DNA sequence: GAGTTTGAAACT
DNA sequence: CAGTTTCAAACTC
């Protein structure tokens, strides 16, 4: 499978020169006069302050998206940084016979912002979608233009769209200023302010009357992308262009990793993304299969391994530099097609230095000497933006202030070329401690293996697989939906065991989980831990599944796109891409996809009797109740937890012991216990107040709560009954 | 848990 | 594209 992608020699460990080479390259990249273009996707938590970087992405349009659009969404809390450093200006890589980078195409205006949608509350999708350049536009059926790549994932991510105009770089779409807040900075060097004006504004939620401007979104970045298709990412800046070709994207669940081949010119393009990965296949055969399908579902919540190859050649013939020896199966960029059964790394001609930082366990550091540098990139993805990293990686990168020597970097280290402040130092991204810690935990569970970094887990959805692949998904417990307390996440959805991404199991019986009726399938995931019967949505039925996917796409090319476009955090900008058609639920029940996504209906909804609009009294009432309930639950839970813990370690002094040796009742009522009880009562009172409960009823509620607290105390006390034992 | 309701997806 | 059927989830009791 994935191993085939890697050059044979690259896997060899022990070449001491490689590290040096890598470092040299990095040094040159960082130190050179090169212009850095930084495209950063970073969670707000990261204090990255991008400066004048510009990201230019040229690309492509897939069938559904005519305009070249690049969308990037970031996920909160994810540490995703996409950066491109271009040192040599003039290079333009061409794909096929046409220069990809050239902005000669008329500026497409484009529309707008695309919002990657999240499939559901709490799920975010961060995607980088690159569509092919119009000039290169070709039928998808032609394998050649495989340029559509979507990286998706991450819930509540923002999406930015950049299009290229006639000027070198134009930033076409920016979402409203929230980029900064999210740590995403996209600033075109030469952007003309006016460009922004052309952007289509996204209309806010519809008013009750449903009047509003609708965004014309051409395509919405979706979770699904033709996944493992080779794609190209091109970043162009004043000084140069970087082209990256995605050769392979494999996915397991959770993380997307791209391996980037750095051109000799020292240009580096790094793209990270996280998102749902379409369960591709675990073995090479499967991979091939997925490659063949015109569109693969790109992952969503799974790990996606993407290998990017940055072509530096200025020549138009991208393919020429394929290094057979290194990459037996290399395919020329131009000819790369989705149909190619064997995903290969495509490299531009020219001697490229290839260094591989194996993701694999520690032992291997750098291996081959080929000219390409493979840098495992960890991507955060998933609803929460999980960071997936190579298992053994990175411990010590964090020392801030220093730019780690490349040679010193552990295998699997993520290297970002960015200049942002914060934890990113000199082009290196520092992984938050929490991730590292998690990583380490996984490492312990992991078996050191020499597997190729891109190895696919047999079962993408199965947690344990990741370990064998060398990548460890970093699972964070702090799963957070976009919704804040005001918009509680649907907690019931989380079904999976701790450490696993929350996912609701399906219960399909007649669809074989190969129709969009099945949420798993619709989300581009394999069924895992589901309750379905006769399920074909698994690796054992890959061919059927592939057919089904194809079928769905034929029916609706956007079938696997997120239904909910994502805007800023919160629901403000989120909108159902198709709108609902509710007739009887008033759009205030989960039957309604808008309501289910915690968003209001918009003008594109065709619902009847809709009550799901901003000013709707019914909606407000519901929200109110929901919030109150949530608050109450939280408070009570917290209070009880505290109460219990307090009781557990009640100070038992001799004086509180009866002659029998038992603690006397009063000894259980410590100040802490009393305080906790008061909290419970206050919470109850607040809730009553919130719900406009009558005074009388409020009193009753509070008294009942008091009763419950007393019971709690008594129960706790009874547990500690018996002779006092310190 | 069984049965009903609902609206998206699939089908015609 | 509209009308109907199918489907699995949401909801009710
Ligand atoms: Zn299913
Ligand atoms: Zn399932
Ligand atoms: Zn299933
Ligand atoms: Zn609705
Ligand atoms: Zn709606
Ligand atoms: Zn509605």
JSON list of N, CA, C and O in Angstrom, two decimals, chain A residues 540-579:
[
{"chain": "A", "resi": 540, "resn": "UNK", "atom": "N", "xyz": [-13.96, -4.88, 3.96]},
{"chain": "A", "resi": 540, "resn": "UNK", "atom": "CA", "xyz": [-14.23, -6.17, 3.35]},
{"chain": "A", "resi": 540, "resn": "UNK", "atom": "C", "xyz": [-15.08, -6.05, 2.10]},
{"chain": "A", "resi": 540, "resn": "UNK", "atom": "O", "xyz": [-15.20, -6.97, 1.32]},
{"chain": "A", "resi": 541, "resn": "UNK", "atom": "N", "xyz": [-15.69, -4.92, 1.98]},
{"chain": "A", "resi": 541, "resn": "UNK", "atom": "CA", "xyz": [-16.55, -4.73, 0.81]},
{"chain": "A", "resi": 541, "resn": "UNK", "atom": "C", "xyz": [-16.13, -3.48, 0.07]},
{"chain": "A", "resi": 541, "resn": "UNK", "atom": "O", "xyz": [-16.95, -2.65, -0.28]},
{"chain": "A", "resi": 542, "resn": "UNK", "atom": "N", "xyz": [-14.89, -3.40, -0.12]},
{"chain": "A", "resi": 542, "resn": "UNK", "atom": "CA", "xyz": [-14.42, -2.16, -0.71]},
{"chain": "A", "resi": 542, "resn": "UNK", "atom": "C", "xyz": [-14.90, -1.91, -2.12]},
{"chain": "A", "resi": 542, "resn": "UNK", "atom": "O", "xyz": [-15.19, -0.78, -2.49]},
{"chain": "A", "resi": 543, "resn": "UNK", "atom": "N", "xyz": [-14.99, -2.93, -2.87]},
{"chain": "A", "resi": 543, "resn": "UNK", "atom": "CA", "xyz": [-15.43, -2.71, -4.25]},
{"chain": "A", "resi": 543, "resn": "UNK", "atom": "C", "xyz": [-16.87, -2.22, -4.28]},
{"chain": "A", "resi": 543, "resn": "UNK", "atom": "O", "xyz": [-17.20, -1.27, -4.99]},
{"chain": "A", "resi": 544, "resn": "UNK", "atom": "N", "xyz": [-17.69, -2.85, -3.48]},
{"chain": "A", "resi": 544, "resn": "UNK", "atom": "CA", "xyz": [-19.08, -2.41, -3.43]},
{"chain": "A", "resi": 544, "resn": "UNK", "atom": "C", "xyz": [-19.15, -0.97, -2.93]},
{"chain": "A", "resi": 544, "resn": "UNK", "atom": "O", "xyz": [-19.91, -0.16, -3.43]},
{"chain": "A", "resi": 545, "resn": "UNK", "atom": "N", "xyz": [-18.33, -0.75, -1.98]},
{"chain": "A", "resi": 545, "resn": "UNK", "atom": "CA", "xyz": [-18.35, 0.58, -1.40]},
{"chain": "A", "resi": 545, "resn": "UNK", "atom": "C", "xyz": [-17.92, 1.61, -2.43]},
{"chain": "A", "resi": 545, "resn": "UNK", "atom": "O", "xyz": [-18.51, 2.69, -2.53]},
{"chain": "A", "resi": 546, "resn": "UNK", "atom": "N", "xyz": [-16.91, 1.26, -3.15]},
{"chain": "A", "resi": 546, "resn": "UNK", "atom": "CA", "xyz": [-16.43, 2.19, -4.17]},
{"chain": "A", "resi": 546, "resn": "UNK", "atom": "C", "xyz": [-17.51, 2.48, -5.18]},
{"chain": "A", "resi": 546, "resn": "UNK", "atom": "O", "xyz": [-17.72, 3.61, -5.62]},
{"chain": "A", "resi": 547, "resn": "UNK", "atom": "N", "xyz": [-18.23, 1.44, -5.53]},
{"chain": "A", "resi": 547, "resn": "UNK", "atom": "CA", "xyz": [-19.31, 1.63, -6.49]},
{"chain": "A", "resi": 547, "resn": "UNK", "atom": "C", "xyz": [-20.38, 2.54, -5.92]},
{"chain": "A", "resi": 547, "resn": "UNK", "atom": "O", "xyz": [-20.93, 3.39, -6.60]},
{"chain": "A", "resi": 548, "resn": "UNK", "atom": "N", "xyz": [-20.65, 2.27, -4.70]},
{"chain": "A", "resi": 548, "resn": "UNK", "atom": "CA", "xyz": [-21.69, 3.08, -4.05]},
{"chain": "A", "resi": 548, "resn": "UNK", "atom": "C", "xyz": [-21.28, 4.54, -4.00]},
{"chain": "A", "resi": 548, "resn": "UNK", "atom": "O", "xyz": [-22.08, 5.44, -4.23]},
{"chain": "A", "resi": 549, "resn": "UNK", "atom": "N", "xyz": [-20.04, 4.74, -3.71]},
{"chain": "A", "resi": 549, "resn": "UNK", "atom": "CA", "xyz": [-19.56, 6.13, -3.65]},
{"chain": "A", "resi": 549, "resn": "UNK", "atom": "C", "xyz": [-19.68, 6.77, -5.01]},
{"chain": "A", "resi": 549, "resn": "UNK", "atom": "O", "xyz": [-20.16, 7.89, -5.16]},
{"chain": "A", "resi": 550, "resn": "UNK", "atom": "N", "xyz": [-19.29, 6.01, -5.96]},
{"chain": "A", "resi": 550, "resn": "UNK", "atom": "CA", "xyz": [-19.35, 6.54, -7.32]},
{"chain": "A", "resi": 550, "resn": "UNK", "atom": "C", "xyz": [-20.79, 6.87, -7.68]},
{"chain": "A", "resi": 550, "resn": "UNK", "atom": "O", "xyz": [-21.10, 7.90, -8.27]},
{"chain": "A", "resi": 551, "resn": "UNK", "atom": "N", "xyz": [-21.62, 5.95, -7.34]},
{"chain": "A", "resi": 551, "resn": "UNK", "atom": "CA", "xyz": [-23.03, 6.14, -7.62]},
{"chain": "A", "resi": 551, "resn": "UNK", "atom": "C", "xyz": [-23.58, 7.41, -6.98]},
{"chain": "A", "resi": 551, "resn": "UNK", "atom": "O", "xyz": [-24.32, 8.18, -7.59]},
{"chain": "A", "resi": 552, "resn": "UNK", "atom": "N", "xyz": [-23.21, 7.57, -5.75]},
{"chain": "A", "resi": 552, "resn": "UNK", "atom": "CA", "xyz": [-23.69, 8.75, -5.04]},
{"chain": "A", "resi": 552, "resn": "UNK", "atom": "C", "xyz": [-23.18, 10.02, -5.69]},
{"chain": "A", "resi": 552, "resn": "UNK", "atom": "O", "xyz": [-23.90, 11.00, -5.81]},
{"chain": "A", "resi": 553, "resn": "UNK", "atom": "N", "xyz": [-21.96, 9.95, -6.10]},
{"chain": "A", "resi": 553, "resn": "UNK", "atom": "CA", "xyz": [-21.38, 11.15, -6.70]},
{"chain": "A", "resi": 553, "resn": "UNK", "atom": "C", "xyz": [-22.00, 11.45, -8.05]},
{"chain": "A", "resi": 553, "resn": "UNK", "atom": "O", "xyz": [-22.11, 12.60, -8.46]},
{"chain": "A", "resi": 554, "resn": "UNK", "atom": "N", "xyz": [-22.39, 10.39, -8.70]},
{"chain": "A", "resi": 554, "resn": "UNK", "atom": "CA", "xyz": [-23.02, 10.62, -9.99]},
{"chain": "A", "resi": 554, "resn": "UNK", "atom": "C", "xyz": [-24.36, 11.31, -9.77]},
{"chain": "A", "resi": 554, "resn": "UNK", "atom": "O", "xyz": [-24.77, 12.18, -10.51]},
{"chain": "A", "resi": 555, "resn": "UNK", "atom": "N", "xyz": [-24.97, 10.87, -8.73]},
{"chain": "A", "resi": 555, "resn": "UNK", "atom": "CA", "xyz": [-26.28, 11.44, -8.43]},
{"chain": "A", "resi": 555, "resn": "UNK", "atom": "C", "xyz": [-26.11, 12.88, -7.95]},
{"chain": "A", "resi": 555, "resn": "UNK", "atom": "O", "xyz": [-26.87, 13.74, -8.30]},
{"chain": "A", "resi": 556, "resn": "UNK", "atom": "N", "xyz": [-25.14, 13.04, -7.14]},
{"chain": "A", "resi": 556, "resn": "UNK", "atom": "CA", "xyz": [-24.89, 14.37, -6.61]},
{"chain": "A", "resi": 556, "resn": "UNK", "atom": "C", "xyz": [-23.41, 14.55, -6.33]},
{"chain": "A", "resi": 556, "resn": "UNK", "atom": "O", "xyz": [-22.89, 14.03, -5.36]},
{"chain": "A", "resi": 557, "resn": "UNK", "atom": "N", "xyz": [-22.78, 15.27, -7.18]},
{"chain": "A", "resi": 557, "resn": "UNK", "atom": "CA", "xyz": [-21.34, 15.49, -7.04]},
{"chain": "A", "resi": 557, "resn": "UNK", "atom": "C", "xyz": [-20.95, 16.06, -5.69]},
{"chain": "A", "resi": 557, "resn": "UNK", "atom": "O", "xyz": [-19.81, 15.93, -5.26]},
{"chain": "A", "resi": 558, "resn": "UNK", "atom": "N", "xyz": [-21.88, 16.68, -5.09]},
{"chain": "A", "resi": 558, "resn": "UNK", "atom": "CA", "xyz": [-21.56, 17.28, -3.80]},
{"chain": "A", "resi": 558, "resn": "UNK", "atom": "C", "xyz": [-22.05, 16.40, -2.65]},
{"chain": "A", "resi": 558, "resn": "UNK", "atom": "O", "xyz": [-22.13, 16.85, -1.51]},
{"chain": "A", "resi": 559, "resn": "UNK", "atom": "N", "xyz": [-22.39, 15.22, -3.02]},
{"chain": "A", "resi": 559, "resn": "UNK", "atom": "CA", "xyz": [-22.96, 14.32, -2.02]},
{"chain": "A", "resi": 559, "resn": "UNK", "atom": "C", "xyz": [-22.17, 14.23, -0.73]},
{"chain": "A", "resi": 559, "resn": "UNK", "atom": "O", "xyz": [-22.74, 14.15, 0.35]},
{"chain": "A", "resi": 560, "resn": "UNK", "atom": "N", "xyz": [-20.90, 14.26, -0.87]},
{"chain": "A", "resi": 560, "resn": "UNK", "atom": "CA", "xyz": [-20.11, 14.10, 0.34]},
{"chain": "A", "resi": 560, "resn": "UNK", "atom": "C", "xyz": [-19.59, 15.41, 0.91]},
{"chain": "A", "resi": 560, "resn": "UNK", "atom": "O", "xyz": [-18.76, 15.42, 1.79]},
{"chain": "A", "resi": 561, "resn": "UNK", "atom": "N", "xyz": [-20.09, 16.42, 0.36]},
{"chain": "A", "resi": 561, "resn": "UNK", "atom": "CA", "xyz": [-19.69, 17.70, 0.92]},
{"chain": "A", "resi": 561, "resn": "UNK", "atom": "C", "xyz": [-20.46, 17.92, 2.20]},
{"chain": "A", "resi": 561, "resn": "UNK", "atom": "O", "xyz": [-21.54, 17.41, 2.38]},
{"chain": "A", "resi": 562, "resn": "UNK", "atom": "N", "xyz": [-19.91, 18.69, 3.02]},
{"chain": "A", "resi": 562, "resn": "UNK", "atom": "CA", "xyz": [-20.58, 18.96, 4.29]},
{"chain": "A", "resi": 562, "resn": "UNK", "atom": "C", "xyz": [-21.89, 19.66, 4.02]},
{"chain": "A", "resi": 562, "resn": "UNK", "atom": "O", "xyz": [-21.97, 20.47, 3.12]},
{"chain": "A", "resi": 563, "resn": "UNK", "atom": "N", "xyz": [-22.80, 19.36, 4.79]},
{"chain": "A", "resi": 563, "resn": "UNK", "atom": "CA", "xyz": [-24.10, 20.00, 4.59]},
{"chain": "A", "resi": 563, "resn": "UNK", "atom": "C", "xyz": [-24.13, 21.37, 5.22]},
{"chain": "A", "resi": 563, "resn": "UNK", "atom": "O", "xyz": [-24.92, 22.21, 4.85]},
{"chain": "A", "resi": 564, "resn": "UNK", "atom": "N", "xyz": [-23.32, 21.50, 6.16]},
{"chain": "A", "resi": 564, "resn": "UNK", "atom": "CA", "xyz": [-23.32, 22.77, 6.86]},
{"chain": "A", "resi": 564, "resn": "UNK", "atom": "C", "xyz": [-22.06, 23.54, 6.56]},
{"chain": "A", "resi": 564, "resn": "UNK", "atom": "O", "xyz": [-20.97, 23.10, 6.85]},
{"chain": "A", "resi": 565, "resn": "UNK", "atom": "N", "xyz": [-22.27, 24.62, 5.98]},
{"chain": "A", "resi": 565, "resn": "UNK", "atom": "CA", "xyz": [-21.11, 25.44, 5.68]},
{"chain": "A", "resi": 565, "resn": "UNK", "atom": "C", "xyz": [-20.68, 26.07, 6.96]},
{"chain": "A", "resi": 565, "resn": "UNK", "atom": "O", "xyz": [-21.50, 26.32, 7.81]},
{"chain": "A", "resi": 566, "resn": "UNK", "atom": "N", "xyz": [-19.46, 26.25, 7.05]},
{"chain": "A", "resi": 566, "resn": "UNK", "atom": "CA", "xyz": [-19.07, 26.80, 8.32]},
{"chain": "A", "resi": 566, "resn": "UNK", "atom": "C", "xyz": [-18.65, 28.22, 8.26]},
{"chain": "A", "resi": 566, "resn": "UNK", "atom": "O", "xyz": [-17.97, 28.63, 7.38]},
{"chain": "A", "resi": 567, "resn": "UNK", "atom": "N", "xyz": [-19.04, 28.92, 9.17]},
{"chain": "A", "resi": 567, "resn": "UNK", "atom": "CA", "xyz": [-18.66, 30.31, 9.23]},
{"chain": "A", "resi": 567, "resn": "UNK", "atom": "C", "xyz": [-17.83, 30.47, 10.44]},
{"chain": "A", "resi": 567, "resn": "UNK", "atom": "O", "xyz": [-17.09, 29.59, 10.80]},
{"chain": "A", "resi": 568, "resn": "UNK", "atom": "N", "xyz": [-18.03, 31.52, 11.08]},
{"chain": "A", "resi": 568, "resn": "UNK", "atom": "CA", "xyz": [-17.26, 31.72, 12.28]},
{"chain": "A", "resi": 568, "resn": "UNK", "atom": "C", "xyz": [-17.74, 30.77, 13.31]},
{"chain": "A", "resi": 568, "resn": "UNK", "atom": "O", "xyz": [-18.75, 30.14, 13.18]},
{"chain": "A", "resi": 569, "resn": "UNK", "atom": "N", "xyz": [-17.03, 30.83, 14.32]},
{"chain": "A", "resi": 569, "resn": "UNK", "atom": "CA", "xyz": [-17.45, 29.98, 15.37]},
{"chain": "A", "resi": 569, "resn": "UNK", "atom": "C", "xyz": [-18.78, 30.50, 15.82]},
{"chain": "A", "resi": 569, "resn": "UNK", "atom": "O", "xyz": [-19.17, 31.58, 15.52]},
{"chain": "A", "resi": 570, "resn": "UNK", "atom": "N", "xyz": [-19.40, 29.73, 16.45]},
{"chain": "A", "resi": 570, "resn": "UNK", "atom": "CA", "xyz": [-20.73, 30.15, 16.82]},
{"chain": "A", "resi": 570, "resn": "UNK", "atom": "C", "xyz": [-21.53, 29.83, 15.63]},
{"chain": "A", "resi": 570, "resn": "UNK", "atom": "O", "xyz": [-21.05, 29.29, 14.70]},
{"chain": "A", "resi": 571, "resn": "UNK", "atom": "N", "xyz": [-22.74, 30.11, 15.67]},
{"chain": "A", "resi": 571, "resn": "UNK", "atom": "CA", "xyz": [-23.52, 29.72, 14.56]},
{"chain": "A", "resi": 571, "resn": "UNK", "atom": "C", "xyz": [-23.69, 30.84, 13.59]},
{"chain": "A", "resi": 571, "resn": "UNK", "atom": "O", "xyz": [-24.33, 30.70, 12.59]},
{"chain": "A", "resi": 572, "resn": "UNK", "atom": "N", "xyz": [-23.19, 31.95, 13.92]},
{"chain": "A", "resi": 572, "resn": "UNK", "atom": "CA", "xyz": [-23.45, 33.11, 13.10]},
{"chain": "A", "resi": 572, "resn": "UNK", "atom": "C", "xyz": [-23.36, 32.86, 11.62]},
{"chain": "A", "resi": 572, "resn": "UNK", "atom": "O", "xyz": [-24.30, 33.16, 10.90]},
{"chain": "A", "resi": 573, "resn": "UNK", "atom": "N", "xyz": [-22.32, 32.35, 11.20]},
{"chain": "A", "resi": 573, "resn": "UNK", "atom": "CA", "xyz": [-22.19, 32.20, 9.77]},
{"chain": "A", "resi": 573, "resn": "UNK", "atom": "C", "xyz": [-22.47, 30.84, 9.23]},
{"chain": "A", "resi": 573, "resn": "UNK", "atom": "O", "xyz": [-22.42, 30.61, 8.05]},
{"chain": "A", "resi": 574, "resn": "UNK", "atom": "N", "xyz": [-22.76, 29.97, 10.08]},
{"chain": "A", "resi": 574, "resn": "UNK", "atom": "CA", "xyz": [-22.98, 28.63, 9.57]},
{"chain": "A", "resi": 574, "resn": "UNK", "atom": "C", "xyz": [-24.32, 28.56, 8.90]},
{"chain": "A", "resi": 574, "resn": "UNK", "atom": "O", "xyz": [-25.28, 29.20, 9.32]},
{"chain": "A", "resi": 575, "resn": "UNK", "atom": "N", "xyz": [-24.36, 27.81, 7.91]},
{"chain": "A", "resi": 575, "resn": "UNK", "atom": "CA", "xyz": [-25.60, 27.76, 7.19]},
{"chain": "A", "resi": 575, "resn": "UNK", "atom": "C", "xyz": [-25.71, 26.42, 6.48]},
{"chain": "A", "resi": 575, "resn": "UNK", "atom": "O", "xyz": [-24.72, 25.86, 6.00]},
{"chain": "A", "resi": 576, "resn": "UNK", "atom": "N", "xyz": [-26.88, 25.95, 6.39]},
{"chain": "A", "resi": 576, "resn": "UNK", "atom": "CA", "xyz": [-27.08, 24.69, 5.69]},
{"chain": "A", "resi": 576, "resn": "UNK", "atom": "C", "xyz": [-26.92, 24.96, 4.20]},
{"chain": "A", "resi": 576, "resn": "UNK", "atom": "O", "xyz": [-27.52, 25.89, 3.67]},
{"chain": "A", "resi": 577, "resn": "UNK", "atom": "N", "xyz": [-26.12, 24.18, 3.59]},
{"chain": "A", "resi": 577, "resn": "UNK", "atom": "CA", "xyz": [-25.85, 24.46, 2.20]},
{"chain": "A", "resi": 577, "resn": "UNK", "atom": "C", "xyz": [-27.03, 24.24, 1.27]},
{"chain": "A", "resi": 577, "resn": "UNK", "atom": "O", "xyz": [-27.11, 24.85, 0.22]},
{"chain": "A", "resi": 578, "resn": "UNK", "atom": "N", "xyz": [-27.85, 23.36, 1.63]},
{"chain": "A", "resi": 578, "resn": "UNK", "atom": "CA", "xyz": [-29.00, 23.14, 0.76]},
{"chain": "A", "resi": 578, "resn": "UNK", "atom": "C", "xyz": [-30.29, 23.65, 1.36]},
{"chain": "A", "resi": 578, "resn": "UNK", "atom": "O", "xyz": [-31.27, 23.85, 0.66]},
{"chain": "A", "resi": 579, "resn": "UNK", "atom": "N", "xyz": [-30.28, 23.82, 2.59]},
{"chain": "A", "resi": 579, "resn": "UNK", "atom": "CA", "xyz": [-31.50, 24.27, 3.23]},
{"chain": "A", "resi": 579, "resn": "UNK", "atom": "C", "xyz": [-32.38, 23.08, 3.51]},
{"chain": "A", "resi": 579, "resn": "UNK", "atom": "O", "xyz": [-32.21, 22.02, 2.93]}
]
